[in-house]
Tab-separated table of C-alpha atoms in Angstrom:
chain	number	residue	atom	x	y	z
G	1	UNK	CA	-8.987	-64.609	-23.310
G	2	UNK	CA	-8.301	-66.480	-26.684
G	3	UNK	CA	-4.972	-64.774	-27.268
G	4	UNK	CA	-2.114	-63.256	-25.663
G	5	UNK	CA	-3.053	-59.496	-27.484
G	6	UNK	CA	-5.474	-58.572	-25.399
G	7	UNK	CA	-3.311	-58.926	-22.047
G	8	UNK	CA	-0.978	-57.151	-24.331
G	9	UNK	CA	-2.994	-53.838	-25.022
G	10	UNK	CA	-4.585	-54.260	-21.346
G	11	UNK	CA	-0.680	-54.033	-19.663
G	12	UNK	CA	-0.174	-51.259	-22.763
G	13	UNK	CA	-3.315	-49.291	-21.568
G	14	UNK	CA	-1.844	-49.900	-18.040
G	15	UNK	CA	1.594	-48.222	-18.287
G	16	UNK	CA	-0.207	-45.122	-20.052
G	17	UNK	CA	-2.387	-44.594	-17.328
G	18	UNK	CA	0.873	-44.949	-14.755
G	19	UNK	CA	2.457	-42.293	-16.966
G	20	UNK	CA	-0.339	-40.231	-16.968
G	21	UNK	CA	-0.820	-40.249	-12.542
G	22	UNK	CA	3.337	-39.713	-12.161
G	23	UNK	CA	3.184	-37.038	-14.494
G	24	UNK	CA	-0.217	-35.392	-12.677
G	25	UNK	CA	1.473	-36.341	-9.350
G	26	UNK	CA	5.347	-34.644	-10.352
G	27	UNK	CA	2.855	-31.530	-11.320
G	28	UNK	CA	1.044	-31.300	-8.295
G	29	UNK	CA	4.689	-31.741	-5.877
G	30	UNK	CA	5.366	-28.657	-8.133
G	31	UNK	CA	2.941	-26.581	-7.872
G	32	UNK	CA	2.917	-27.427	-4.189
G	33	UNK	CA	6.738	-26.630	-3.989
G	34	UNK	CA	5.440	-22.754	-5.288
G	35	UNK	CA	3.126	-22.154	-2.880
G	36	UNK	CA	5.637	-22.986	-0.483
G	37	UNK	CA	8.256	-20.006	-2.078
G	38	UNK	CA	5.705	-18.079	-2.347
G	39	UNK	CA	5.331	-17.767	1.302
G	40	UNK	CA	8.761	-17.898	2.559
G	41	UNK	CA	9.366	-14.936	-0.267
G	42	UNK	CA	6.695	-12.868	1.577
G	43	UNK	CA	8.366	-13.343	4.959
G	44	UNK	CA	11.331	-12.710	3.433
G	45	UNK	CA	10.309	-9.440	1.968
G	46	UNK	CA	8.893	-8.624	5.860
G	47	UNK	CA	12.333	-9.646	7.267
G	48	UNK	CA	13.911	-7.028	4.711
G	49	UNK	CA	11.537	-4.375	5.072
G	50	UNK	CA	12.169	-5.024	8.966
G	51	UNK	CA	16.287	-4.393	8.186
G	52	UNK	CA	15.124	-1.503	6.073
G	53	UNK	CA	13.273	0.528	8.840
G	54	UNK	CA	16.196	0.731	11.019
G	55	UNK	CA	17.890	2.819	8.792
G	56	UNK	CA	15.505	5.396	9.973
G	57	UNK	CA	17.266	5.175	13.495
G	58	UNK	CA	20.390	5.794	11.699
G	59	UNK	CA	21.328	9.834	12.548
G	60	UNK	CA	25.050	9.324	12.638
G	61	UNK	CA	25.889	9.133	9.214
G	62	UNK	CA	29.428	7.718	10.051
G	63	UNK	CA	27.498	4.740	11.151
G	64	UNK	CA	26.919	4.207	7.766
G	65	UNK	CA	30.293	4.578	6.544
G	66	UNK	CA	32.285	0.944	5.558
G	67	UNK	CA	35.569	2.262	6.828
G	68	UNK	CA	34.290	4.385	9.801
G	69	UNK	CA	34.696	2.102	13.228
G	70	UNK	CA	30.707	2.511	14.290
G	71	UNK	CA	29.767	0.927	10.977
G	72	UNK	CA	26.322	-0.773	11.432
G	73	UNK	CA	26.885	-3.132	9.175
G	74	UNK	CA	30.476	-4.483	10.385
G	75	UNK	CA	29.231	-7.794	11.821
G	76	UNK	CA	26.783	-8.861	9.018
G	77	UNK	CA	25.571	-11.159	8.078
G	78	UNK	CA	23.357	-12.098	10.890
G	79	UNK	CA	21.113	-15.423	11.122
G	80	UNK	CA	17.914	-14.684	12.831
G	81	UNK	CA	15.328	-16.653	13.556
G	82	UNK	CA	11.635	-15.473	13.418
G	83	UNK	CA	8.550	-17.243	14.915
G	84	UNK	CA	5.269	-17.445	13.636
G	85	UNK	CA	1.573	-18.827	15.186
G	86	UNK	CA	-1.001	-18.235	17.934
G	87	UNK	CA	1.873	-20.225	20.435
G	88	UNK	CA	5.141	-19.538	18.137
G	89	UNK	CA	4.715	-22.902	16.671
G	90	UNK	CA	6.362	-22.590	13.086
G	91	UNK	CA	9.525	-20.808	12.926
G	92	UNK	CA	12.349	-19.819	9.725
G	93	UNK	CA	15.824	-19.123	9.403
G	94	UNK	CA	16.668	-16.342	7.687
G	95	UNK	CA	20.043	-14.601	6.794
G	96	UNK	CA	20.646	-10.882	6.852
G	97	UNK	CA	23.718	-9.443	4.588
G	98	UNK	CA	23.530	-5.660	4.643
G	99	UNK	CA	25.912	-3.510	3.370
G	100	UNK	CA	25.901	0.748	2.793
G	101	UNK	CA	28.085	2.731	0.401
G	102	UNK	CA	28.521	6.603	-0.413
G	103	UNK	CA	26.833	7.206	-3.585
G	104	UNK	CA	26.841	11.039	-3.135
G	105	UNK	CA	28.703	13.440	-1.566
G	106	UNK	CA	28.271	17.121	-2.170
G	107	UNK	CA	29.507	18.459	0.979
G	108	UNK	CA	26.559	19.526	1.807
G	109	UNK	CA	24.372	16.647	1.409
G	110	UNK	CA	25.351	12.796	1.912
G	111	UNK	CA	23.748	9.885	0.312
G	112	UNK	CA	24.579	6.610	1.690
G	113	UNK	CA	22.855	3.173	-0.404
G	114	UNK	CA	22.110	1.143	1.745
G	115	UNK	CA	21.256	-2.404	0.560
G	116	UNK	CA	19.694	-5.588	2.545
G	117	UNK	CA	19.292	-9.308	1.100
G	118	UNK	CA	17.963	-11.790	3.230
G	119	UNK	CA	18.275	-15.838	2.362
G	120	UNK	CA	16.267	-18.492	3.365
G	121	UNK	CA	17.878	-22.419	2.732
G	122	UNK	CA	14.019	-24.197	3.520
G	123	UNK	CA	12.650	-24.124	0.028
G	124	UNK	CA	15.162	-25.366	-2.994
G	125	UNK	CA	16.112	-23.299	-5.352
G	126	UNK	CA	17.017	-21.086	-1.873
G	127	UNK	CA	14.962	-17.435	-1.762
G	128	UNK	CA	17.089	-14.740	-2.118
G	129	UNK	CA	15.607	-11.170	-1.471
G	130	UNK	CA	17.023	-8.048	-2.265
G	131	UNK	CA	16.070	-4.557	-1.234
G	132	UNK	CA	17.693	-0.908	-1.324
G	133	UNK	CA	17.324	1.530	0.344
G	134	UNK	CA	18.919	5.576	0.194
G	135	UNK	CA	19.400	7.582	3.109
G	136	UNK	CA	20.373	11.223	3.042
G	137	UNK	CA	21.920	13.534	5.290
G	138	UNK	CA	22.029	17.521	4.894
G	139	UNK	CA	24.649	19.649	6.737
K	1	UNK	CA	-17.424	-70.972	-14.611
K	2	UNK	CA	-15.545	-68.583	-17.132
K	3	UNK	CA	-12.154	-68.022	-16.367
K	4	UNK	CA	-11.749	-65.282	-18.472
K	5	UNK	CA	-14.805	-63.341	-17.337
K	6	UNK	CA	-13.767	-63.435	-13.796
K	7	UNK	CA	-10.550	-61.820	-14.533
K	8	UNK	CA	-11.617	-59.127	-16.783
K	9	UNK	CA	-14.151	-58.275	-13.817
K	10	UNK	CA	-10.846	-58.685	-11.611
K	11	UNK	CA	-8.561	-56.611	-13.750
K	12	UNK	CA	-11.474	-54.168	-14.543
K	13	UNK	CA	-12.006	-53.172	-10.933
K	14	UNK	CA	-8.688	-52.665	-10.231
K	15	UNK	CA	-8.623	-50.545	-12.888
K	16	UNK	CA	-11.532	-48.098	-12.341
K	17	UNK	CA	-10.648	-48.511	-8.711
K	18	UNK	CA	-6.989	-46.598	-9.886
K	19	UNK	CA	-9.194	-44.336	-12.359
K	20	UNK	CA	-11.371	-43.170	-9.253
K	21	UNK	CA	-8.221	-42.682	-6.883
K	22	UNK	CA	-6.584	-40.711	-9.235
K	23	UNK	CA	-9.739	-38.882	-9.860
K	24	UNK	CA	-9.850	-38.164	-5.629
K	25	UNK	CA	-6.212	-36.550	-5.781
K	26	UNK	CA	-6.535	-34.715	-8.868
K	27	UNK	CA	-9.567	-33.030	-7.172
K	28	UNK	CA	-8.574	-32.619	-3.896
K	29	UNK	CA	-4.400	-31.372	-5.307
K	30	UNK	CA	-6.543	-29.071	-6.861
K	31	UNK	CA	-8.878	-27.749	-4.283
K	32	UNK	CA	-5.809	-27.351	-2.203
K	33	UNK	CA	-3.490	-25.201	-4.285
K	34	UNK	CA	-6.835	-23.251	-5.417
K	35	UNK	CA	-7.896	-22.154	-1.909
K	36	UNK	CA	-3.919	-21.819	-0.914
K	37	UNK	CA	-3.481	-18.846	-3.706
K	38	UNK	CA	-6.821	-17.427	-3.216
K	39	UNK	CA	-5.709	-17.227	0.819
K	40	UNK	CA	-2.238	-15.738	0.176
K	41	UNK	CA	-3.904	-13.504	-2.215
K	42	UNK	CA	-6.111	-12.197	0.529
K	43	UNK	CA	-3.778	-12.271	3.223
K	44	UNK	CA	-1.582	-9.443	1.011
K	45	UNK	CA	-4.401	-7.503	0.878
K	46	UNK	CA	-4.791	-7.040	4.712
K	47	UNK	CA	-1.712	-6.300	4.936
K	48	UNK	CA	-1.930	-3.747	2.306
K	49	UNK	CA	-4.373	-1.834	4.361
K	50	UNK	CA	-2.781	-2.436	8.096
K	51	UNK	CA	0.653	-1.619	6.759
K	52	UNK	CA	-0.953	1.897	4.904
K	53	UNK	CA	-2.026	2.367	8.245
K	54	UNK	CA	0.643	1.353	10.726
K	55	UNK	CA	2.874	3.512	8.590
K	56	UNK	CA	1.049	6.943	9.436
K	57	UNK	CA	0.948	5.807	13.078
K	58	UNK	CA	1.069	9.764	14.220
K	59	UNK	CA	0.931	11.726	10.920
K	60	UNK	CA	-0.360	14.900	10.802
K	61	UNK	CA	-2.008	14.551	14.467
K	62	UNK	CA	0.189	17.339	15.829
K	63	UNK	CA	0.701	15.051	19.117
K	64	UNK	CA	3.646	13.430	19.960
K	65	UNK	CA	1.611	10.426	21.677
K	66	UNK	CA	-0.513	9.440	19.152
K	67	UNK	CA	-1.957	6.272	20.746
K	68	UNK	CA	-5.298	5.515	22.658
K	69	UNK	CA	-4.775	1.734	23.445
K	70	UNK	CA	-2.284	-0.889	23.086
K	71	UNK	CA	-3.186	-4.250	23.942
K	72	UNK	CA	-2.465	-7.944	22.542
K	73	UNK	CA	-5.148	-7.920	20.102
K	74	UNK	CA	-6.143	-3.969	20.261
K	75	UNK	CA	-4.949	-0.636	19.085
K	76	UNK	CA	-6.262	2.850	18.884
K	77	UNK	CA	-4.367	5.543	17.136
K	78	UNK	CA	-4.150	8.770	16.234
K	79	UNK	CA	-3.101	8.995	12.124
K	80	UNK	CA	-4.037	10.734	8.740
K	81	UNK	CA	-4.803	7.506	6.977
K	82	UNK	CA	-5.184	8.835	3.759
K	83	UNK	CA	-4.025	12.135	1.734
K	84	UNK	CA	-7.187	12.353	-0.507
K	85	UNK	CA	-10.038	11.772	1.622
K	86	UNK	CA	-12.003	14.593	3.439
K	87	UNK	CA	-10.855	13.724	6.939
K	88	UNK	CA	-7.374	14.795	8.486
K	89	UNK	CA	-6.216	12.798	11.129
K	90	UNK	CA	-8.721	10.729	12.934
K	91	UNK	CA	-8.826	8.001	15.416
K	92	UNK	CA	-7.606	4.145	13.855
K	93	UNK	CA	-8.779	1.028	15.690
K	94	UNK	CA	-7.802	-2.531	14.503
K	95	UNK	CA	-8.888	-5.473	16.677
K	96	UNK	CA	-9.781	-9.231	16.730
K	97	UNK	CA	-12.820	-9.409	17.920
K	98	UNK	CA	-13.188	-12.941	19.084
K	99	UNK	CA	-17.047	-12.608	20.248
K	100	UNK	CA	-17.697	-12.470	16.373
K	101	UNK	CA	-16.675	-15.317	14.361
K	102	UNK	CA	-17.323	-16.071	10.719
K	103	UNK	CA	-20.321	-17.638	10.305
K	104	UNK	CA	-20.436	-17.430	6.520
K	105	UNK	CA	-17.960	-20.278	5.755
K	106	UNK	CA	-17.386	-23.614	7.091
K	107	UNK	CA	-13.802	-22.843	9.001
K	108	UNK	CA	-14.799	-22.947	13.161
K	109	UNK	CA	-11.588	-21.103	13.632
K	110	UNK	CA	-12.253	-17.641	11.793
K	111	UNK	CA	-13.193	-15.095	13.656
K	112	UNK	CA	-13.187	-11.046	12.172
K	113	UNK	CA	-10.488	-8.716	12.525
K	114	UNK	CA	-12.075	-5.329	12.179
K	115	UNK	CA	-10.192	-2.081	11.246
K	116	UNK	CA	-12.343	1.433	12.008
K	117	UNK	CA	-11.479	4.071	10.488
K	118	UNK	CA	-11.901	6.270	7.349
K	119	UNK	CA	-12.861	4.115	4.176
K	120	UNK	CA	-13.470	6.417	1.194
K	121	UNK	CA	-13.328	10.186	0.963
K	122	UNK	CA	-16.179	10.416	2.793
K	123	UNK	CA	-16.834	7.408	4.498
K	124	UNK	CA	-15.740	6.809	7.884
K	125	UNK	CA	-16.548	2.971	9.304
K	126	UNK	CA	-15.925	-0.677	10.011
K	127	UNK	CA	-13.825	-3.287	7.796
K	128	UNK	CA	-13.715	-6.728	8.350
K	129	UNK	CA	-11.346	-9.385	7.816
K	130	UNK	CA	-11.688	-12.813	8.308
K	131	UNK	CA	-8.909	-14.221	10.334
K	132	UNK	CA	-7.658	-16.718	13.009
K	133	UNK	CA	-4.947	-15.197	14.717
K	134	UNK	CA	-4.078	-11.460	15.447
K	135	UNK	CA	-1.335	-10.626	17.446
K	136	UNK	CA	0.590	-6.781	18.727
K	137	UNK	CA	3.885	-6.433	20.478
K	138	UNK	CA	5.022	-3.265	21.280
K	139	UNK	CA	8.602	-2.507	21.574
K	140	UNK	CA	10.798	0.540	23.661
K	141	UNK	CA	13.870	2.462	21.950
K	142	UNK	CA	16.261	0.000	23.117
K	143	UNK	CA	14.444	-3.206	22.175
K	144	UNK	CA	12.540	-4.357	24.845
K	145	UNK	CA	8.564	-5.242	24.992
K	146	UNK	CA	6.627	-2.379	26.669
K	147	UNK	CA	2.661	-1.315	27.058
K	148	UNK	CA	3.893	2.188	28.034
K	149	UNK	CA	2.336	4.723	25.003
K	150	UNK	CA	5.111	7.349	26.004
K	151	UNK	CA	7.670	4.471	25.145
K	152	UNK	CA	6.585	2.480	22.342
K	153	UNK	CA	9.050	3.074	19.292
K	154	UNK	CA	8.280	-0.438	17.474
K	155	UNK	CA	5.009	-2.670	16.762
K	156	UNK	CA	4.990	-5.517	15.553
K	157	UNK	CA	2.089	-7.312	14.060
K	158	UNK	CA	1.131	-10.731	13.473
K	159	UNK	CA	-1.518	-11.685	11.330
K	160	UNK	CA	-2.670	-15.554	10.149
K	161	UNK	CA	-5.435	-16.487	8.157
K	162	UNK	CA	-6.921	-19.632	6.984
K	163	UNK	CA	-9.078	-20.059	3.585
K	164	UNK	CA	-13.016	-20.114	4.633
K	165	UNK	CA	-13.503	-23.537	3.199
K	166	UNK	CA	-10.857	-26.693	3.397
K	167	UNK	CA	-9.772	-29.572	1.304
K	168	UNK	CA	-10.566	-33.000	1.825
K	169	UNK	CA	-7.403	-35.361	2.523
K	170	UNK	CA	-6.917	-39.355	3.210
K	171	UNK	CA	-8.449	-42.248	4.155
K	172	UNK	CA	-10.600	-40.474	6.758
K	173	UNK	CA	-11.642	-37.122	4.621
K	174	UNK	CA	-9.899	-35.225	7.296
K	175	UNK	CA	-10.392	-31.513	6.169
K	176	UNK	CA	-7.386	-28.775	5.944
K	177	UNK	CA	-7.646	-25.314	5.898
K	178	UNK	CA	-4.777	-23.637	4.093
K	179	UNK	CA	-2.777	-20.888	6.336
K	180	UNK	CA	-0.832	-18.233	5.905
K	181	UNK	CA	1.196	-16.374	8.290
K	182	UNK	CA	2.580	-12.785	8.219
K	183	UNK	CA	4.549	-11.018	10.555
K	184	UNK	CA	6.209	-7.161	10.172
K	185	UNK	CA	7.795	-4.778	12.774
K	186	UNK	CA	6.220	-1.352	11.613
K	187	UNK	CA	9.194	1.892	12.889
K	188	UNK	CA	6.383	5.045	12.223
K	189	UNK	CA	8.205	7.441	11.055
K	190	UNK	CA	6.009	10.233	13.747
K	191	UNK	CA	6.870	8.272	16.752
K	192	UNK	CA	10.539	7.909	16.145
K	193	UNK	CA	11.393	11.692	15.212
K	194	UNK	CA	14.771	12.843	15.955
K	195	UNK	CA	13.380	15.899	18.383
């Protein structure tokens, strides 16, 4: 080398390449880090939709009153865990908060909202799924 | 001997060496999250159809007991799978049939989960899905597991599937197959009346 420049633009060309493979790298890690919400949201949404059918069980509607004493929802929220795989080899955390208010009462039909969210800590920002439900009762 | 020459061949190397490395993980970061979306996106449509299905275990069958078999990896029902087709109620088998794998992609552990039923309006038949693990529990009133049709209140299915071709990662171009896992407890509305 017969001067000091070239080392110069070869250490300049250097450090824009680095840039360059962090930058494709951080990009990757987070589009990698979607795919991962992505599929903790969709178990999520099953673990909801799970929460949500046993509504249908529900024929007492005094079960679904807050200040009744058989309130279904009195010791929410719930951590369950679910297990996934040909041997039950991966499994997730997930919490349950359910909660059911009157939203109509005509005294001859009751309407009770029923609403479930379910978190899940393994992915950051955490997944937080919401789903309602209304359930209604004719006398 | 040039000095100078030998470490611009040096320097040079090392730096299409980096070039090519970079080249490797930009292709295979890209393979990966490719076939990981395209597998997800597939996955959700299964479960599209089995959860259409599941749904009207027992709908407009007039029977109380709408189911054939129940096994592991097996179930025959009685349902009305669709409103705007020209059958009523007819029978609905999904199973993993693990005599007939995939042999149209590269992933040894694929093997066909096939739904029979109706199709179109006027199409009754077989569906396949490519997938690697199917799995049915069958759940009682009160909670617990049960193979008795006169009992079963609950079913819960399992379904994972892995992308047809895999991505190439490390040293030792050890291939991955992206999975995805999915796992519901279906309540039927017809097998959980009130009288």
């Amino acid at each position: 080398m017969s001067s000091y420049a070239e080392i110069i633009y070869l250490t300049i060309a250097m450090i824009i390449f680095s840039t360059l493979s962090i930058n494709t790298a951080r990009t990757f890690n987070s589009s990698r880090q979607s795919l991962y919400r992505t599929e903790v949201e969709y178990r999520a949404i099953a673990v909801a939709q799970d929460e949500l059918d046993k509504v249908q069980w529900i024929y007492d509607d005094s079960e679904l009153d807050p200040d009744d004493g058989s309130y279904v929802y009195s010791s929410y929220p719930l951590t369950e865990t679910h297990t996934y795989g040909s041997s039950d080899q991966y499994s997730n955390d997930f919490v349950i908060y359910a909660e059911s208010e009157l939203i109509v009462d005509t005294g001859s039909q009751k309407r009770y909202q029923v609403g479930v969210s379910v978190l899940n800590q393994s992915v950051q920002p955490e997944v937080f799924i919401t789903l309602d439900f209304v359930k209604s009762y004719s006398y | 001997m040039n000095i100078g020459l030998i470490t611009t061949f040096v320097i040079g190397g090392l730096f299409m060496i980096s070039m090519m490395m970079f080249n490797q993980q930009f292709a295979s970061g890209s393979q990966e999250f490719l076939l990981s979306t395209i597998n997800q996106e597939y996955l959700d449509e299964v479960v599209t159809v089995i959860s259409n299905d599941f749904n009207r275990i027992g709908y407009n069958t007039g029977t109380a007991i709408p189911f054939t078999t129940l096994q592991d990896d097996n179930i025959i029902f009685q349902g009305d799978a669709y409103d705007n087709d020209n059958y009523g109620a007819t029978n609905i088998r999904w199973y993993f049939d693990t005599t007939d794998p995939v042999t149209s992609t590269p992933n040894p552990n694929d093997y066909y989960l096939k739904r029979i039923g109706p199709i179109t309006a006027n199409t009754y038949g077989t569906i396949k899905f490519p997938a690697t693990h199917f799995k049915i529990k069958y759940y009682a009133a009160n909670g617990t597991v049960t193979s008795d049709k006169n009992s079963v209140k609950k079913i819960e299915v399992q379904i994972m599937a892995e992308s047809g071709s895999a991505y190439t990662v490390g040293r030792n171009s050890s291939d991955f197959y992206p999975r995805s896992v999915w796992k519901r407890i279906f309540v039927p509305n017809n097998i959980n009346l009130p009288y």
